[in-house]
GROMACS .gro file of C-alpha atoms in nm:
model
  369
    1MET     CA    1   8.968  -4.886  -4.958
    2GLY     CA    2   8.735  -4.829  -5.254
    3SER     CA    3   8.435  -4.701  -5.014
    4THR     CA    4   8.709  -4.563  -4.753
    5ILE     CA    5   8.829  -4.352  -5.057
    6PHE     CA    6   8.439  -4.251  -5.136
    7ARG     CA    7   8.354  -4.128  -4.787
    8ARG     CA    8   8.681  -3.919  -4.776
    9VAL     CA    9   8.583  -3.786  -5.122
   10ILE     CA   10   8.252  -3.711  -4.922
   11LYS     CA   11   8.444  -3.614  -4.601
   12ASN     CA   12   8.613  -3.302  -4.731
   13LYS     CA   13   8.309  -3.182  -4.963
   14ILE     CA   14   8.110  -3.168  -4.640
   15GLU     CA   15   8.409  -2.954  -4.502
   16HIS     CA   16   8.435  -2.696  -4.761
   17ASN     CA   17   8.037  -2.699  -4.790
   18ASN     CA   18   7.865  -2.366  -4.768
   19TYR     CA   19   7.581  -2.219  -4.672
   20ILE     CA   20   7.385  -2.157  -5.005
   21THR     CA   21   7.412  -2.478  -5.127
   22ILE     CA   22   7.207  -2.550  -4.807
   23ALA     CA   23   6.948  -2.318  -4.868
   24LYS     CA   24   6.931  -2.511  -5.266
   25ALA     CA   25   6.832  -2.755  -5.066
   26ILE     CA   26   6.606  -2.647  -4.762
   27VAL     CA   27   6.397  -2.468  -5.081
   28ILE     CA   28   6.394  -2.778  -5.329
   29ILE     CA   29   6.239  -2.927  -5.010
   30THR     CA   30   6.000  -2.691  -4.966
   31MET     CA   31   5.912  -2.733  -5.322
   32VAL     CA   32   5.836  -3.060  -5.307
   33ILE     CA   33   5.626  -2.977  -4.995
   34GLY     CA   34   5.437  -2.724  -5.207
   35HIS     CA   35   5.369  -2.971  -5.474
   36SER     CA   36   5.300  -3.235  -5.292
   37GLY     CA   37   4.866  -3.107  -5.151
   38CYS     CA   38   5.018  -2.970  -4.838
   39PRO     CA   39   4.770  -2.760  -4.583
   40TYR     CA   40   4.672  -2.466  -4.855
   41ALA     CA   41   4.815  -2.225  -4.565
   42LEU     CA   42   5.195  -2.408  -4.593
   43GLU     CA   43   5.201  -2.384  -4.975
   44LYS     CA   44   5.121  -2.010  -4.973
   45VAL     CA   45   5.338  -1.940  -4.723
   46ILE     CA   46   5.593  -2.176  -5.016
   47TYR     CA   47   5.464  -2.007  -5.362
   48SER     CA   48   5.568  -1.680  -5.155
   49PHE     CA   49   5.960  -1.734  -5.162
   50HIS     CA   50   6.110  -2.069  -5.332
   51MET     CA   51   6.099  -1.982  -5.697
   52PRO     CA   52   6.273  -1.605  -5.728
   53PHE     CA   53   6.498  -1.771  -5.429
   54PHE     CA   54   6.659  -1.999  -5.718
   55PHE     CA   55   6.673  -1.727  -5.951
   56VAL     CA   56   6.828  -1.516  -5.697
   57CYS     CA   57   7.018  -1.810  -5.606
   58SER     CA   58   7.155  -1.843  -5.970
   59GLY     CA   59   7.280  -1.451  -5.959
   60TYR     CA   60   7.467  -1.424  -5.646
   61PHE     CA   61   7.797  -1.602  -5.882
   62PHE     CA   62   7.654  -1.414  -6.158
   63HIS     CA   63   7.954  -1.183  -6.283
   64ILE     CA   64   7.966  -0.931  -6.527
   65PRO     CA   65   8.158  -1.038  -6.841
   66SER     CA   66   8.497  -0.857  -6.895
   67SER     CA   67   8.493  -0.914  -7.284
   68LYS     CA   68   8.346  -1.019  -7.582
   69SER     CA   69   8.551  -1.381  -7.476
   70ASP     CA   70   8.468  -1.354  -7.149
   71LEU     CA   71   8.088  -1.338  -7.286
   72LEU     CA   72   8.084  -1.579  -7.494
   73SER     CA   73   8.202  -1.788  -7.254
   74PHE     CA   74   7.954  -1.739  -7.004
   75TYR     CA   75   7.683  -1.822  -7.311
   76THR     CA   76   7.839  -2.158  -7.374
   77ARG     CA   77   7.835  -2.221  -6.957
   78LYS     CA   78   7.508  -2.157  -6.970
   79VAL     CA   79   7.386  -2.405  -7.347
   80LYS     CA   80   7.630  -2.669  -7.166
   81GLY     CA   81   7.498  -2.657  -6.761
   82ILE     CA   82   7.113  -2.519  -6.823
   83TYR     CA   83   7.003  -2.543  -7.211
   84LEU     CA   84   7.102  -2.917  -7.273
   85PRO     CA   85   7.031  -3.077  -6.961
   86PHE     CA   86   6.740  -2.951  -7.016
   87LEU     CA   87   6.702  -3.103  -7.375
   88LYS     CA   88   6.870  -3.425  -7.239
   89TRP     CA   89   6.530  -3.524  -6.924
   90CYS     CA   90   6.320  -3.374  -7.186
   91PHE     CA   91   6.350  -3.603  -7.456
   92LEU     CA   92   6.412  -3.910  -7.196
   93PHE     CA   93   6.030  -3.833  -7.047
   94LEU     CA   94   5.912  -3.763  -7.455
   95LEU     CA   95   6.088  -4.094  -7.529
   96LEU     CA   96   5.889  -4.226  -7.259
   97HIS     CA   97   5.506  -4.086  -7.337
   98ASN     CA   98   5.399  -4.376  -7.431
   99ALA     CA   99   5.502  -4.608  -7.228
  100PHE     CA  100   5.369  -4.435  -6.912
  101TYR     CA  101   5.040  -4.352  -7.054
  102TYR     CA  102   5.007  -4.722  -7.124
  103LEU     CA  103   5.066  -4.759  -6.692
  104ASP     CA  104   4.786  -4.470  -6.665
  105ILE     CA  105   5.085  -4.293  -6.595
  106TYR     CA  106   4.907  -4.054  -6.840
  107ASN     CA  107   4.617  -4.116  -6.970
  108ASN     CA  108   4.266  -3.899  -7.181
  109GLN     CA  109   4.061  -3.859  -6.863
  110PHE     CA  110   4.336  -3.700  -6.570
  111GLY     CA  111   4.602  -3.473  -6.586
  112TYR     CA  112   4.769  -3.109  -6.427
  113HIS     CA  113   4.527  -2.874  -6.365
  114GLY     CA  114   4.217  -3.071  -6.634
  115SER     CA  115   4.471  -3.092  -6.898
  116VAL     CA  116   4.477  -3.486  -7.033
  117SER     CA  117   4.703  -3.693  -7.239
  118ASN     CA  118   4.649  -3.928  -7.567
  119TRP     CA  119   4.906  -4.174  -7.681
  120MET     CA  120   5.138  -3.949  -7.895
  121THR     CA  121   5.220  -4.032  -8.263
  122PHE     CA  122   5.487  -3.971  -8.419
  123ASN     CA  123   5.443  -3.694  -8.615
  124THR     CA  124   5.348  -3.550  -8.245
  125PHE     CA  125   5.713  -3.650  -8.128
  126VAL     CA  126   5.826  -3.476  -8.416
  127ARG     CA  127   5.687  -3.153  -8.341
  128SER     CA  128   5.756  -3.178  -8.005
  129THR     CA  129   6.095  -3.240  -7.984
  130ILE     CA  130   6.136  -2.938  -8.228
  131HIS     CA  131   5.922  -2.677  -7.938
  132MET     CA  132   6.250  -2.833  -7.725
  133LEU     CA  133   6.459  -2.759  -7.972
  134LEU     CA  134   6.392  -2.398  -8.052
  135GLN     CA  135   6.168  -2.206  -7.804
  136MET     CA  136   6.245  -2.479  -7.457
  137ASN     CA  137   5.851  -2.511  -7.531
  138ASP     CA  138   5.640  -2.885  -7.467
  139ILE     CA  139   5.751  -2.954  -7.172
  140PRO     CA  140   5.653  -3.312  -7.072
  141SER     CA  141   5.389  -3.294  -6.780
  142LEU     CA  142   5.606  -3.515  -6.492
  143LEU     CA  143   5.878  -3.205  -6.542
  144GLY     CA  144   5.618  -2.948  -6.495
  145GLY     CA  145   5.867  -2.767  -6.274
  146PHE     CA  146   6.131  -2.732  -6.570
  147TRP     CA  147   5.998  -2.416  -6.678
  148PHE     CA  148   6.250  -2.258  -6.399
  149LEU     CA  149   6.524  -2.393  -6.650
  150LYS     CA  150   6.394  -2.165  -6.949
  151ASN     CA  151   6.316  -1.895  -6.748
  152LEU     CA  152   6.658  -1.940  -6.593
  153PHE     CA  153   6.836  -1.969  -6.899
  154PHE     CA  154   6.624  -1.706  -7.113
  155ALA     CA  155   6.723  -1.431  -6.807
  156SER     CA  156   7.094  -1.533  -6.809
  157LEU     CA  157   7.189  -1.476  -7.081
  158LEU     CA  158   6.989  -1.142  -7.149
  159ILE     CA  159   7.072  -0.998  -6.759
  160ALA     CA  160   7.438  -1.103  -6.916
  161LEU     CA  161   7.412  -0.865  -7.232
  162LEU     CA  162   7.297  -0.592  -7.103
  163SER     CA  163   7.508  -0.567  -6.877
  164PHE     CA  164   7.783  -0.639  -7.067
  165VAL     CA  165   7.631  -0.375  -7.328
  166THR     CA  166   7.647  -0.133  -6.981
  167LYS     CA  167   7.884  -0.150  -6.813
  168PRO     CA  168   7.749  -0.039  -6.541
  169TYR     CA  169   8.101  -0.113  -6.363
  170LYS     CA  170   8.024   0.192  -6.036
  171VAL     CA  171   7.755   0.101  -5.752
  172GLY     CA  172   7.537   0.348  -5.886
  173HIS     CA  173   7.519   0.217  -6.291
  174LYS     CA  174   7.400  -0.129  -6.116
  175TYR     CA  175   7.129  -0.033  -5.895
  176LEU     CA  176   7.020   0.207  -6.203
  177PHE     CA  177   7.054  -0.088  -6.423
  178PHE     CA  178   6.847  -0.283  -6.185
  179ILE     CA  179   6.560   0.007  -6.100
  180ILE     CA  180   6.545  -0.029  -6.545
  181LEU     CA  181   6.480  -0.290  -6.535
  182VAL     CA  182   6.176  -0.302  -6.235
  183LEU     CA  183   6.028  -0.084  -6.449
  184LEU     CA  184   6.019  -0.220  -6.756
  185ALA     CA  185   5.880  -0.541  -6.590
  186PHE     CA  186   5.579  -0.429  -6.426
  187VAL     CA  187   5.537  -0.252  -6.745
  188SER     CA  188   5.527  -0.593  -6.925
  189ASP     CA  189   5.235  -0.694  -6.714
  190ILE     CA  190   5.039  -0.409  -6.859
  191LYS     CA  191   4.971  -0.612  -7.138
  192TYR     CA  192   5.116  -0.940  -7.259
  193ILE     CA  193   5.339  -1.012  -7.483
  194GLY     CA  194   5.459  -1.281  -7.586
  195LEU     CA  195   5.845  -1.342  -7.799
  196TYR     CA  196   5.866  -1.618  -7.979
  197PHE     CA  197   6.051  -1.802  -7.675
  198ILE     CA  198   5.903  -1.688  -7.340
  199GLY     CA  199   5.740  -1.395  -7.259
  200LEU     CA  200   5.827  -1.070  -7.194
  201LYS     CA  201   5.693  -1.065  -6.820
  202GLU     CA  202   5.823  -1.412  -6.794
  203LEU     CA  203   6.160  -1.260  -6.948
  204LEU     CA  204   6.260  -0.956  -6.691
  205TRP     CA  205   6.016  -1.089  -6.410
  206SER     CA  206   6.313  -1.376  -6.376
  207SER     CA  207   6.572  -1.119  -6.483
  208VAL     CA  208   6.434  -0.926  -6.125
  209PHE     CA  209   6.534  -1.184  -5.954
  210PHE     CA  210   6.819  -1.264  -6.144
  211TYR     CA  211   6.999  -0.998  -6.138
  212SER     CA  212   6.880  -0.928  -5.770
  213GLY     CA  213   7.105  -1.265  -5.679
  214PHE     CA  214   7.438  -1.025  -5.849
  215LEU     CA  215   7.349  -0.692  -5.620
  216MET     CA  216   7.267  -0.903  -5.313
  217LYS     CA  217   7.600  -1.089  -5.225
  218ASP     CA  218   7.705  -0.772  -5.191
  219VAL     CA  219   7.542  -0.709  -4.934
  220ILE     CA  220   7.605  -0.759  -4.526
  221ILE     CA  221   7.306  -0.835  -4.347
  222LYS     CA  222   7.276  -0.743  -3.964
  223ARG     CA  223   7.019  -0.880  -3.701
  224HIS     CA  224   6.859  -0.527  -3.737
  225MET     CA  225   6.792  -0.645  -4.084
  226LEU     CA  226   6.703  -1.038  -3.985
  227TYR     CA  227   6.431  -0.885  -3.715
  228VAL     CA  228   6.307  -0.649  -4.048
  229CYS     CA  229   6.353  -0.932  -4.268
  230ILE     CA  230   6.056  -1.159  -4.035
  231ILE     CA  231   5.771  -0.929  -4.037
  232THR     CA  232   5.763  -0.788  -4.308
  233PHE     CA  233   5.736  -1.179  -4.459
  234THR     CA  234   5.486  -1.267  -4.246
  235GLY     CA  235   5.305  -1.001  -4.222
  236ILE     CA  236   5.255  -1.044  -4.590
  237ASN     CA  237   5.189  -1.358  -4.600
  238ILE     CA  238   4.900  -1.299  -4.340
  239LEU     CA  239   4.718  -1.086  -4.649
  240PRO     CA  240   4.531  -1.261  -4.795
  241PHE     CA  241   4.661  -1.244  -5.183
  242TYR     CA  242   4.906  -1.636  -5.325
  243LEU     CA  243   5.142  -1.463  -5.411
  244HIS     CA  244   5.360  -1.647  -5.691
  245PHE     CA  245   5.567  -1.592  -5.988
  246TYR     CA  246   5.289  -1.503  -6.233
  247VAL     CA  247   5.079  -1.337  -6.029
  248ASP     CA  248   4.883  -1.030  -6.267
  249GLY     CA  249   4.905  -0.644  -6.143
  250VAL     CA  250   5.096  -0.434  -6.084
  251GLY     CA  251   5.095  -0.437  -5.633
  252MET     CA  252   5.092  -0.821  -5.606
  253MET     CA  253   5.414  -0.810  -5.824
  254PHE     CA  254   5.581  -0.539  -5.598
  255LEU     CA  255   5.414  -0.756  -5.273
  256PHE     CA  256   5.497  -1.126  -5.476
  257TYR     CA  257   5.939  -0.925  -5.492
  258ILE     CA  258   5.945  -0.848  -5.131
  259SER     CA  259   5.807  -1.115  -5.077
  260GLY     CA  260   6.032  -1.297  -5.251
  261ILE     CA  261   6.303  -1.140  -5.109
  262THR     CA  262   6.246  -1.139  -4.830
  263GLY     CA  263   6.175  -1.549  -4.763
  264THR     CA  264   6.536  -1.618  -4.993
  265ILE     CA  265   6.726  -1.400  -4.712
  266LEU     CA  266   6.553  -1.596  -4.399
  267ILE     CA  267   6.645  -1.923  -4.578
  268PHE     CA  268   6.964  -1.784  -4.609
  269HIS     CA  269   7.023  -1.713  -4.311
  270LEU     CA  270   6.849  -2.044  -4.163
  271SER     CA  271   7.106  -2.286  -4.338
  272ARG     CA  272   7.371  -2.061  -4.163
  273ILE     CA  273   7.220  -2.250  -3.914
  274MET     CA  274   7.179  -2.586  -4.038
  275GLU     CA  275   7.538  -2.584  -4.168
  276SER     CA  276   7.632  -2.597  -3.779
  277LEU     CA  277   7.371  -2.884  -3.744
  278ALA     CA  278   7.609  -3.198  -3.781
  279CYS     CA  279   7.326  -3.524  -3.775
  280ILE     CA  280   7.143  -3.362  -4.111
  281LYS     CA  281   7.463  -3.101  -4.283
  282GLN     CA  282   7.613  -3.386  -4.526
  283PHE     CA  283   7.212  -3.485  -4.625
  284LEU     CA  284   7.106  -3.111  -4.692
  285TYR     CA  285   7.430  -3.030  -4.826
  286TYR     CA  286   7.401  -3.385  -5.098
  287ALA     CA  287   6.998  -3.250  -5.176
  288GLY     CA  288   7.213  -2.971  -5.188
  289ASN     CA  289   7.389  -3.097  -5.521
  290HIS     CA  290   7.084  -3.237  -5.656
  291THR     CA  291   6.835  -3.016  -5.664
  292LEU     CA  292   6.754  -3.074  -6.043
  293ILE     CA  293   6.732  -3.519  -5.972
  294ILE     CA  294   6.465  -3.358  -5.759
  295LEU     CA  295   6.390  -3.134  -5.961
  296GLY     CA  296   6.345  -3.405  -6.297
  297PHE     CA  297   6.206  -3.702  -6.009
  298HIS     CA  298   5.903  -3.507  -5.782
  299PHE     CA  299   5.632  -3.580  -5.989
  300LEU     CA  300   5.678  -3.925  -6.101
  301THR     CA  301   5.818  -4.056  -5.825
  302PHE     CA  302   5.474  -3.925  -5.653
  303LYS     CA  303   5.283  -4.172  -5.805
  304LEU     CA  304   5.439  -4.396  -5.596
  305VAL     CA  305   5.223  -4.307  -5.307
  306SER     CA  306   4.911  -4.237  -5.535
  307LEU     CA  307   4.972  -4.635  -5.633
  308LEU     CA  308   4.877  -4.714  -5.277
  309ILE     CA  309   4.686  -4.537  -5.265
  310ILE     CA  310   4.426  -4.669  -5.572
  311VAL     CA  311   4.522  -4.965  -5.328
  312LEU     CA  312   4.434  -4.888  -5.019
  313ASN     CA  313   4.098  -4.703  -5.184
  314GLY     CA  314   4.007  -4.925  -5.414
  315LEU     CA  315   3.947  -4.604  -5.663
  316PRO     CA  316   4.007  -4.704  -6.060
  317MET     CA  317   4.443  -4.669  -6.216
  318ALA     CA  318   4.346  -4.461  -6.449
  319HIS     CA  319   4.349  -4.158  -6.110
  320LEU     CA  320   4.748  -4.246  -6.116
  321ALA     CA  321   4.804  -4.015  -6.410
  322GLU     CA  322   4.607  -3.723  -6.078
  323LEU     CA  323   4.900  -3.488  -6.134
  324PRO     CA  324   5.118  -3.386  -5.886
  325VAL     CA  325   4.863  -3.584  -5.683
  326ILE     CA  326   4.529  -3.728  -5.579
  327GLU     CA  327   4.275  -3.442  -5.532
  328ASN     CA  328   4.057  -3.585  -5.273
  329TYR     CA  329   4.330  -3.763  -5.087
  330LYS     CA  330   4.545  -3.440  -4.976
  331ASN     CA  331   4.660  -3.531  -4.641
  332TYR     CA  332   4.849  -3.809  -4.756
  333TRP     CA  333   5.141  -3.434  -4.854
  334PHE     CA  334   5.349  -3.589  -4.555
  335LEU     CA  335   5.422  -3.930  -4.738
  336TYR     CA  336   5.410  -3.782  -5.070
  337SER     CA  337   5.709  -3.475  -4.959
  338ILE     CA  338   5.874  -3.835  -4.814
  339VAL     CA  339   5.892  -4.013  -5.078
  340GLY     CA  340   5.975  -3.787  -5.401
  341VAL     CA  341   6.250  -3.666  -5.197
  342ILE     CA  342   6.371  -3.963  -5.037
  343VAL     CA  343   6.377  -4.151  -5.360
  344PRO     CA  344   6.475  -3.952  -5.605
  345LEU     CA  345   6.797  -3.895  -5.385
  346THR     CA  346   6.855  -4.241  -5.268
  347MET     CA  347   6.833  -4.397  -5.686
  348SER     CA  348   7.099  -4.035  -5.815
  349TRP     CA  349   7.279  -4.246  -5.438
  350THR     CA  350   7.287  -4.525  -5.582
  351TYR     CA  351   7.406  -4.473  -5.948
  352GLU     CA  352   7.703  -4.267  -5.779
  353LYS     CA  353   7.797  -4.620  -5.607
  354ILE     CA  354   7.761  -4.790  -5.894
  355CYS     CA  355   7.898  -4.628  -6.123
  356PHE     CA  356   8.201  -4.556  -5.835
  357TYR     CA  357   8.268  -4.848  -5.791
  358LEU     CA  358   8.243  -4.994  -6.158
  359TYR     CA  359   8.527  -4.727  -6.215
  360TYR     CA  360   8.724  -4.798  -5.936
  361LYS     CA  361   8.676  -5.211  -6.030
  362CYS     CA  362   8.795  -5.103  -6.352
  363GLY     CA  363   9.129  -4.905  -6.252
  364LYS     CA  364   9.192  -5.219  -6.039
  365CYS     CA  365   9.196  -5.454  -6.347
  366LYS     CA  366   9.421  -5.191  -6.583
  367LYS     CA  367   9.661  -5.198  -6.266
  368ALA     CA  368   9.640  -5.581  -6.291
  369LYS     CA  369   9.730  -5.622  -6.657
   0.00000   0.00000   0.00000
């Protein structure tokens, strides 16, 4: 009976899903692949659009606050939906730091791009906690992708405030607001300006993509526009430039913006096609609703593959701390990718099943009494 109800709930969710959830699943999977040590050409394509997609996707659901109470409500939702989950995950991994160090998941020989770890003292723990609370900094290495949550949080707060103050309700005003935002983002690239909690360039760049999503929901993408996006996205990625979120130079930033937007449009279109494939729709829908689980656990679950490589090749256990993957064994990228997606989702699904079973069982016990 309980499992029947569970299947019915899932079935109803699937029937009412939307292409954006499918798109989120596709892109979070490509993100894992991009971190897996995949071939350079594939990694180059992934990095040219995957982070812009998530900012655009978040902005797609943004609505301009019409009153001070709406603005306050928006801020409250962002604190509950982004800031508090960020703290929860980071604090958990911070508490586990020394346990990870003991297991060689962290050590003072290997790390991310030469950044190694040491045994955490009480003073270091307190300092890191304060930085996380006040600046959303000192993100644990295993949660490296959480920089996105920090950028998204501050970008959404900034856009909500500026759009409320200027109230760009007219179409012309909205696009003028966007042009000014883009110009400010480009200007911020000339000289680095660090704010208390985030760099100005990061903040504005994140805001540009976020607001692009807000504007994009009013645009109808027709077939000829898709062809233009395919040609443009392909053409940019053929160029000998590695485009990513922190790329420098106005010209490179412009290319990255175009690549990110066209790539996002193509992913949205692909998700509409995938939505009609019943064989994988349920999996993609589940993954799309659990992107934070994959983002939070994929580096840690990569260690399972790294441990396998160490055992098979007789490597010193210290190599387990290489992040995100063992440098000289990137031919395992496909296995890293599968484990980085499937294991976190399996953990989440198992946890939900246990919670559902306990809830259902407790409900029966209460009725029996």
